[in-house]
């Protein structure tokens, strides 16, 4: 009769297993590596440290299970040092996947987590993202409006704890009223200049590519200085789409869903000089 195994997970994280009547509890670090195991009485049975790409650096005791590097998220190490990560297998000693990414060419074919293994995790063997317990990397892009006036607001919170906000919109030189076809509009930076505003979420995610895209949006805003746009036969509604498409120009061949999102954006480019 095969050995039965029962697992306990909390919010998608492996916390405990009972294998053949023996209970093992798992303690993970912020990246999801199993750094300590205990028995049912709380006694420490093993402690492990890892090199960045997953090779075991030090180990004391014995971890009776296949869960080690990113084991809290389900990386399963087999008898020949391969890690099964759902869509494909990974080897820590080469820091490479063994088969081509299903998302290639939009993802690197063999590269693990964009060569940033201490920042990102690949839950499915398809695309890297920040650990789900991370609270640092949240980036959002919003389309806001006051009456008929629309503008774009960006909120960036980077993994290193730094943050940035940027915004832009168009309003006629004469004041905050809807810009007309062919008018010259001044750029407005401050999302708070218009009092009560209504904002629609365009994108918000902890995916690092979304944060890189948000940075690109801010670069497109900054690159348009001194801040006067001539919108020919358009109005301020197209300004937001133009800025989004400007940022997408840097992501035409980018991986992940943000690259696909950019590739689907068409027909939103007014003539701006």
mmCIF file of C-alpha atoms in Angstrom, residues 180-185 228-236 239 270-273:
data_model
loop_
_atom_site.group_PDB
_atom_site.id
_atom_site.type_symbol
_atom_site.label_atom_id
_atom_site.label_comp_id
_atom_site.label_asym_id
_atom_site.label_seq_id
_atom_site.Cartn_x
_atom_site.Cartn_y
_atom_site.Cartn_z
ATOM 1 C CA UNK A 180 -11.302 71.769 -27.776
ATOM 2 C CA UNK A 181 -10.141 70.339 -31.122
ATOM 3 C CA UNK A 182 -6.905 71.967 -32.255
ATOM 4 C CA UNK A 183 -6.416 73.938 -29.036
ATOM 5 C CA UNK A 184 -3.077 74.116 -27.285
ATOM 6 C CA UNK A 185 -3.262 72.723 -23.782
ATOM 7 C CA UNK A 228 2.577 72.094 -24.043
ATOM 8 C CA UNK A 229 0.786 69.718 -26.391
ATOM 9 C CA UNK A 230 -1.070 70.550 -29.585
ATOM 10 C CA UNK A 231 -3.857 67.985 -29.889
ATOM 11 C CA UNK A 232 -5.031 68.121 -33.499
ATOM 12 C CA UNK A 233 -8.712 67.289 -33.978
ATOM 13 C CA UNK A 234 -8.769 65.466 -30.668
ATOM 14 C CA UNK A 235 -9.596 66.294 -27.083
ATOM 15 C CA UNK A 236 -8.144 65.605 -23.685
ATOM 16 C CA UNK A 239 -4.255 62.286 -24.015
ATOM 17 C CA UNK A 270 -3.801 61.168 -31.481
ATOM 18 C CA UNK A 271 -1.325 63.428 -33.241
ATOM 19 C CA UNK A 272 0.563 65.296 -30.525
ATOM 20 C CA UNK A 273 3.372 67.742 -31.250
#
